[in-house]
Amino acid sequence: MRIHKPVLRAMVPALVVAGVAVAAWAAWLGWDQQYEVQGDGSVSGPYQVWQVAGLIVTLLAAVVLAAAREHRAAAVGGTTVGLTLAAFVDWSGDASGQFMVGVVLVMAGSFIASAVVSAVIDSLPRDRPRTGQVDRQADR
């Protein structure tokens, strides 16, 4: 089976972004599995606010870079697939099966957030012409 170069060129950015998403999950959240019991008996965790914020900042940088390089589909798809896969693997030890609710929420949230960020980046003015567009300055 041979993959055509245009297909491969389209897949590489998505695979890179997905890899960044999985690695970011592992670095920020994957190592922390302990819930904390508070003095009043309430339970929190396993993640702290700073861990989730670090994950968001890391993914924001990856999505912005990919979208700025005009790989919007890769930014959205790679982030969504990477985070969904990481959440599934990390949380699948829950015997109740309720972890799938969280996985679906991660999938929906990462899709919406990365799509919004990609759309914002796409709407920003650029100094250079976009791929496939005629340079209007050269026509004058």
XYZ file of N, CA, C and O in Angstrom:
560
model
N 0.848 -1.179 0.000
C 0.000 0.000 0.000
C 0.891 1.239 0.000
O 1.737 1.411 0.854
N 0.661 2.097 -0.930
C 1.479 3.300 -1.064
C 0.624 4.534 -0.789
O -0.460 4.677 -1.343
N 1.133 5.416 0.041
C 0.413 6.651 0.364
C 0.946 7.750 -0.542
O 2.146 7.937 -0.676
N 0.033 8.458 -1.179
C 0.419 9.553 -2.070
C 0.990 10.710 -1.264
O 0.582 10.969 -0.134
N 1.922 11.431 -1.861
C 2.593 12.523 -1.158
C 1.634 13.593 -0.649
O 1.795 14.066 0.471
N 0.621 14.016 -1.425
C -0.298 15.029 -0.875
C -1.052 14.536 0.363
O -1.270 15.295 1.296
N -1.401 13.256 0.386
C -2.094 12.702 1.550
C -1.141 12.680 2.742
O -1.509 13.042 3.861
N 0.090 12.270 2.495
C 1.090 12.233 3.558
C 1.368 13.627 4.101
O 1.455 13.823 5.307
N 1.472 14.616 3.195
C 1.699 16.000 3.634
C 0.540 16.516 4.481
O 0.733 17.336 5.365
N -0.654 16.050 4.196
C -1.820 16.472 4.978
C -1.871 15.754 6.321
O -2.348 16.315 7.310
N -1.378 14.524 6.388
C -1.443 13.737 7.619
C -0.373 14.116 8.637
O -0.626 14.059 9.839
N 0.790 14.494 8.170
C 1.911 14.759 9.084
C 1.582 15.846 10.108
O 1.785 15.634 11.315
N 1.057 17.003 9.709
C 0.738 18.014 10.735
C -0.289 17.520 11.756
O -0.158 17.798 12.955
N -1.285 16.765 11.314
C -2.292 16.249 12.244
C -1.670 15.253 13.215
O -1.978 15.262 14.412
N -0.779 14.408 12.711
C -0.111 13.440 13.589
C 0.808 14.130 14.584
O 0.909 13.710 15.742
N 1.470 15.190 14.148
C 2.344 15.948 15.054
C 1.518 16.598 16.163
O 1.862 16.503 17.348
N 0.414 17.242 15.795
C -0.433 17.893 16.802
C -1.029 16.849 17.745
O -1.083 17.058 18.964
N -1.460 15.709 17.213
C -2.000 14.643 18.064
C -0.917 14.136 19.019
O -1.187 13.890 20.204
N 0.303 13.995 18.521
C 1.415 13.566 19.377
C 1.703 14.570 20.483
O 1.977 14.185 21.628
N 1.632 15.848 20.136
C 1.832 16.904 21.144
C 0.732 16.823 22.202
O 0.996 16.944 23.404
N -0.507 16.587 21.768
C -1.623 16.505 22.709
C -1.452 15.325 23.667
O -1.644 15.470 24.879
N -1.063 14.170 23.141
C -0.854 12.995 23.997
C 0.311 13.233 24.957
O 0.212 12.943 26.157
N 1.408 13.774 24.436
C 2.574 14.045 25.286
C 2.249 15.085 26.357
O 2.691 14.963 27.509
N 1.482 16.104 25.994
C 1.103 17.135 26.962
C 0.222 16.539 28.059
O 0.382 16.865 29.237
N -0.710 15.678 27.675
C -1.556 15.012 28.671
C -0.684 14.211 29.636
O -0.846 14.291 30.852
N 0.240 13.442 29.077
C 1.106 12.610 29.916
C 1.963 13.471 30.850
O 2.127 13.142 32.031
N 2.496 14.577 30.318
C 3.370 15.436 31.115
C 2.623 16.190 32.203
O 3.121 16.328 33.329
N 1.436 16.674 31.886
C 0.712 17.510 32.844
C -0.238 16.719 33.745
O -0.397 17.049 34.922
N -0.912 15.685 33.194
C -1.957 15.002 33.953
C -1.715 13.518 34.183
O -2.208 12.959 35.164
N -1.016 12.883 33.286
C -0.929 11.431 33.294
C -0.288 10.816 34.517
O -0.573 9.677 34.873
N 0.561 11.549 35.182
C 1.280 11.010 36.337
C 0.512 11.144 37.644
O 0.840 10.505 38.639
N -0.527 11.956 37.678
C -1.251 12.248 38.919
C -2.556 11.455 38.952
O -3.481 11.739 38.203
N -2.624 10.475 39.822
C -3.818 9.631 39.934
C -4.436 9.662 41.337
O -5.398 8.956 41.591
N -3.895 10.473 42.227
C -4.332 10.485 43.626
C -5.408 11.537 43.882
O -5.236 12.698 43.559
N -6.506 11.083 44.469
C -7.544 12.007 44.924
C -7.187 12.474 46.330
O -6.549 11.754 47.088
N -7.583 13.682 46.657
C -7.287 14.233 47.977
C -8.571 14.359 48.789
O -9.557 14.906 48.302
N -8.527 13.859 50.021
C -9.668 13.956 50.929
C -9.439 15.176 51.812
O -8.427 15.287 52.496
N -10.399 16.087 51.772
C -10.313 17.311 52.554
C -10.751 17.035 54.005
O -11.319 15.990 54.294
N -10.515 17.997 54.880
C -10.882 17.874 56.291
C -12.368 17.650 56.512
O -12.770 16.978 57.469
N -13.198 18.192 55.631
C -14.646 18.035 55.782
C -15.174 16.757 55.133
O -16.370 16.520 55.101
N -14.266 15.929 54.608
C -14.672 14.666 53.996
C -14.887 14.738 52.494
O -15.102 13.719 51.854
N -14.847 15.945 51.935
C -15.028 16.063 50.484
C -13.759 15.605 49.765
O -12.665 15.635 50.314
N -13.944 15.169 48.544
C -12.838 14.643 47.752
C -12.612 15.554 46.558
O -13.561 16.011 45.915
N -11.341 15.816 46.239
C -11.015 16.618 45.050
C -9.879 15.944 44.306
O -9.142 15.144 44.845
N -9.774 16.320 43.064
C -8.660 15.809 42.279
C -9.114 14.858 41.201
O -10.298 14.748 40.934
N -8.223 14.157 40.599
C -6.820 14.058 40.956
C -5.973 15.228 40.463
O -4.829 15.376 40.887
N -6.519 16.056 39.599
C -5.702 17.115 38.998
C -5.858 18.424 39.745
O -6.934 18.773 40.219
N -4.751 19.172 39.814
C -4.758 20.508 40.392
C -5.003 21.519 39.272
O -4.798 21.218 38.087
N -5.395 22.716 39.638
C -5.674 23.764 38.655
C -4.444 24.057 37.805
O -4.544 24.204 36.588
N -3.269 24.106 38.424
C -2.053 24.437 37.679
C -1.725 23.384 36.626
O -1.157 23.705 35.590
N -2.100 22.120 36.879
C -1.852 21.073 35.899
C -2.735 21.257 34.664
O -2.269 21.140 33.534
N -3.999 21.520 34.895
C -4.932 21.713 33.780
C -4.566 22.988 33.019
O -4.594 23.012 31.779
N -4.183 24.043 33.740
C -3.762 25.281 33.077
C -2.523 25.044 32.215
O -2.430 25.549 31.090
N -1.573 24.268 32.714
C -0.388 23.944 31.929
C -0.731 23.178 30.667
O -0.183 23.442 29.587
N -1.657 22.228 30.778
C -2.111 21.477 29.602
C -2.756 22.411 28.586
O -2.457 22.347 27.389
N -3.608 23.309 29.058
C -4.301 24.231 28.156
C -3.316 25.154 27.446
O -3.413 25.361 26.233
N -2.361 25.697 28.173
C -1.372 26.599 27.558
C -0.535 25.855 26.516
O -0.268 26.367 25.426
N -0.123 24.637 26.848
C 0.657 23.836 25.902
C -0.133 23.561 24.636
O 0.377 23.715 23.513
N -1.388 23.159 24.795
C -2.222 22.867 23.625
C -2.573 24.126 22.847
O -2.661 24.088 21.613
N -2.749 25.223 23.539
C -3.025 26.488 22.869
C -1.867 26.855 21.953
O -2.080 27.260 20.798
N -0.644 26.685 22.436
C 0.529 26.976 21.608
C 0.558 26.080 20.373
O 0.834 26.550 19.260
N 0.261 24.798 20.544
C 0.274 23.865 19.407
C -0.802 24.211 18.384
O -0.548 24.207 17.168
N -1.995 24.545 18.855
C -3.092 24.887 17.944
C -2.794 26.192 17.210
O -2.999 26.297 15.990
N -2.288 27.183 17.930
C -1.958 28.467 17.299
C -0.881 28.280 16.234
O -0.989 28.812 15.125
N 0.165 27.533 16.542
C 1.233 27.303 15.570
C 0.725 26.571 14.329
O 1.044 26.949 13.204
N -0.065 25.533 14.540
C -0.582 24.778 13.393
C -1.545 25.631 12.562
O -1.461 25.643 11.328
N -2.427 26.361 13.210
C -3.387 27.190 12.484
C -2.694 28.335 11.761
O -3.069 28.689 10.639
N -1.669 28.915 12.376
C -0.935 30.008 11.735
C -0.192 29.521 10.496
O 0.045 30.295 9.569
N 0.152 28.262 10.478
C 0.813 27.676 9.306
C -0.202 27.091 8.321
O 0.149 26.308 7.452
N -1.457 27.459 8.522
C -2.568 27.075 7.660
C -2.863 25.584 7.675
O -3.282 24.996 6.687
N -2.674 24.984 8.835
C -3.045 23.585 9.053
C -4.206 23.550 10.042
O -4.133 22.920 11.093
N -5.292 24.244 9.687
C -6.423 24.358 10.606
C -7.068 23.006 10.905
O -7.398 22.716 12.041
N -7.268 22.181 9.886
C -7.876 20.865 10.114
C -6.983 20.008 11.011
O -7.472 19.273 11.875
N -5.676 20.113 10.816
C -4.737 19.365 11.657
C -4.782 19.876 13.092
O -4.692 19.089 14.041
N -4.911 21.180 13.259
C -4.972 21.760 14.600
C -6.199 21.250 15.346
O -6.109 20.870 16.518
N -7.322 21.230 14.671
C -8.572 20.791 15.305
C -8.605 19.270 15.455
O -8.828 18.741 16.546
N -8.353 18.566 14.366
C -8.422 17.104 14.402
C -7.349 16.476 15.271
O -7.621 15.553 16.044
N -6.123 16.951 15.155
C -5.029 16.388 15.939
C -5.230 16.588 17.426
O -5.015 15.664 18.221
N -5.649 17.784 17.811
C -5.895 18.060 19.227
C -7.026 17.182 19.763
O -6.905 16.576 20.830
N -8.103 17.105 19.011
C -9.265 16.330 19.446
C -8.926 14.846 19.567
O -9.221 14.221 20.592
N -8.292 14.294 18.550
C -7.951 12.865 18.577
C -6.930 12.573 19.669
O -7.074 11.608 20.433
N -5.901 13.408 19.774
C -4.866 13.182 20.781
C -5.402 13.225 22.200
O -5.106 12.336 23.014
N -6.164 14.253 22.516
C -6.701 14.366 23.880
C -7.725 13.281 24.183
O -7.762 12.740 25.294
N -8.557 12.949 23.206
C -9.557 11.905 23.416
C -8.884 10.567 23.673
O -9.265 9.830 24.593
N -7.872 10.259 22.890
C -7.130 9.016 23.082
C -6.444 8.986 24.453
O -6.517 7.982 25.182
N -5.799 10.084 24.816
C -5.105 10.145 26.106
C -6.080 9.994 27.269
O -5.794 9.265 28.226
N -7.215 10.667 27.202
C -8.211 10.563 28.272
C -8.758 9.141 28.359
O -8.908 8.591 29.459
N -9.017 8.539 27.211
C -9.534 7.173 27.204
C -8.549 6.211 27.866
O -8.919 5.420 28.724
N -7.301 6.291 27.463
C -6.287 5.386 28.022
C -6.096 5.649 29.519
O -6.018 4.710 30.318
N -6.040 6.911 29.906
C -5.790 7.271 31.305
C -6.953 6.879 32.211
O -6.747 6.436 33.339
N -8.165 7.034 31.744
C -9.328 6.830 32.591
C -9.997 5.470 32.427
O -10.950 5.156 33.145
N -9.551 4.639 31.507
C -10.259 3.396 31.191
C -10.220 2.361 32.313
O -10.915 1.359 32.241
N -9.445 2.592 33.352
C -9.402 1.673 34.479
C -10.648 1.734 35.352
O -10.829 0.903 36.234
N -11.525 2.674 35.106
C -12.767 2.816 35.872
C -13.722 1.692 35.479
O -14.237 1.657 34.373
N -13.948 0.771 36.405
C -14.770 -0.406 36.116
C -16.247 -0.071 35.897
O -16.969 -0.840 35.270
N -16.684 1.091 36.358
C -18.097 1.442 36.222
C -18.466 1.817 34.792
O -19.639 1.778 34.429
N -17.489 2.182 34.006
C -17.775 2.589 32.627
C -18.166 4.054 32.506
O -18.348 4.563 31.403
N -18.302 4.728 33.629
C -18.699 6.124 33.601
C -17.600 7.042 33.067
O -17.854 8.191 32.738
N -16.391 6.522 32.963
C -15.286 7.323 32.431
C -15.575 7.785 31.011
O -15.055 8.807 30.565
N -16.419 7.043 30.299
C -16.729 7.414 28.912
C -17.454 8.755 28.829
O -17.316 9.467 27.841
N -18.196 9.108 29.864
C -18.832 10.422 29.898
C -17.753 11.505 29.875
O -17.827 12.469 29.105
N -16.732 11.343 30.694
C -15.619 12.288 30.721
C -14.865 12.315 29.407
O -14.474 13.387 28.919
N -14.653 11.163 28.804
C -13.942 11.092 27.527
C -14.718 11.840 26.440
O -14.135 12.600 25.654
N -16.026 11.648 26.403
C -16.852 12.352 25.413
C -16.818 13.858 25.665
O -16.752 14.647 24.714
N -16.813 14.266 26.919
C -16.723 15.691 27.236
C -15.366 16.268 26.832
O -15.295 17.395 26.315
N -14.292 15.511 27.040
C -12.963 15.947 26.586
C -12.962 16.087 25.070
O -12.445 17.058 24.517
N -13.551 15.112 24.381
C -13.602 15.156 22.920
C -14.371 16.393 22.434
O -13.883 17.135 21.577
N -15.541 16.618 22.989
C -16.352 17.760 22.564
C -15.672 19.087 22.907
O -15.617 19.998 22.075
N -15.148 19.182 24.109
C -14.502 20.418 24.536
C -13.252 20.734 23.735
O -13.032 21.887 23.346
N -12.437 19.730 23.477
C -11.213 19.980 22.705
C -11.537 20.312 21.261
O -10.867 21.148 20.648
N -12.577 19.699 20.710
C -12.979 20.031 19.341
C -13.455 21.484 19.256
O -13.005 22.250 18.399
N -14.343 21.863 20.151
C -14.891 23.224 20.123
C -13.796 24.258 20.386
O -13.676 25.248 19.656
N -12.986 24.037 21.410
C -11.946 25.013 21.757
C -10.917 25.164 20.644
O -10.556 26.289 20.270
N -10.455 24.054 20.079
C -9.454 24.149 19.013
C -10.048 24.735 17.739
O -9.361 25.455 17.007
N -11.320 24.471 17.475
C -11.972 25.062 16.299
C -12.112 26.574 16.458
O -11.880 27.331 15.507
N -12.473 27.027 17.646
C -12.606 28.467 17.898
C -11.244 29.151 17.787
O -11.111 30.200 17.127
N -10.215 28.575 18.403
C -8.873 29.168 18.321
C -8.390 29.199 16.874
O -7.847 30.207 16.411
N -8.608 28.124 16.134
C -8.205 28.083 14.723
C -8.946 29.129 13.904
O -8.358 29.772 13.032
N -10.226 29.313 14.174
C -11.009 30.318 13.454
C -10.515 31.727 13.774
O -10.435 32.580 12.879
N -10.174 31.976 15.025
C -9.649 33.289 15.406
C -8.313 33.543 14.702
O -8.085 34.626 14.141
N -7.436 32.562 14.703
C -6.138 32.705 14.026
C -6.347 32.923 12.538
O -5.682 33.762 11.917
N -7.288 32.224 11.953
C -7.568 32.368 10.522
C -8.131 33.744 10.184
O -7.920 34.256 9.083
N -8.819 34.361 11.127
C -9.431 35.669 10.860
C -8.453 36.833 11.012
O -8.756 37.954 10.601
N -7.291 36.580 11.594
C -6.311 37.649 11.788
C -5.701 38.058 10.451
O -5.447 37.217 9.588
N -5.432 39.359 10.271
C -4.804 39.798 9.020
C -3.376 39.268 8.920
O -2.689 39.104 9.928
N -2.959 39.026 7.695
C -1.611 38.508 7.452
C -0.881 39.413 6.487
O -1.474 40.014 5.601
N 0.434 39.474 6.645
C 1.254 40.261 5.731
C 1.524 39.524 4.433
O 1.714 40.132 3.395
N 1.533 38.206 4.495
C 1.836 37.431 3.301
C 0.541 36.874 2.706
O -0.419 36.639 3.420
N 0.508 36.665 1.383
C -0.701 36.103 0.787
C -0.889 34.653 1.213
O 0.078 33.942 1.469
N -2.135 34.224 1.335
C -2.431 32.851 1.698
C -2.169 31.937 0.510
O -2.211 32.349 -0.634
N -1.951 30.696 0.813
C -1.702 29.711 -0.233
C -2.896 29.662 -1.186
O -4.035 29.587 -0.758
N -2.598 29.706 -2.474
C -3.654 29.621 -3.476
C -4.278 30.950 -3.846
O -5.121 31.021 -4.718
N -3.893 32.016 -3.192
C -4.444 33.322 -3.531
C -3.459 34.099 -4.387
O -2.242 33.976 -4.221
N -4.011 34.896 -5.267
C -3.179 35.714 -6.148
C -2.671 36.912 -5.366
O -3.398 37.525 -4.592
N -1.412 37.257 -5.556
C -0.835 38.427 -4.905
C -1.378 39.669 -5.601
O -1.050 39.961 -6.733
N -2.239 40.399 -4.929
C -2.903 41.573 -5.509
C -1.917 42.701 -5.816
O -2.139 43.479 -6.707
N -0.817 42.797 -5.035
C 0.166 43.842 -5.257
C 0.857 43.664 -6.613
O 1.226 44.627 -7.270
N 1.071 42.428 -7.012
C 1.778 42.166 -8.272
C 0.927 42.558 -9.480
O 1.456 42.824 -10.543
N -0.395 42.597 -9.306
C -1.283 42.936 -10.423
C -1.345 44.437 -10.671
O -1.860 44.877 -11.687
N -0.845 45.262 -9.767
C -0.975 46.722 -9.898
C 0.134 47.307 -10.668
O 1.183 47.002 -10.879
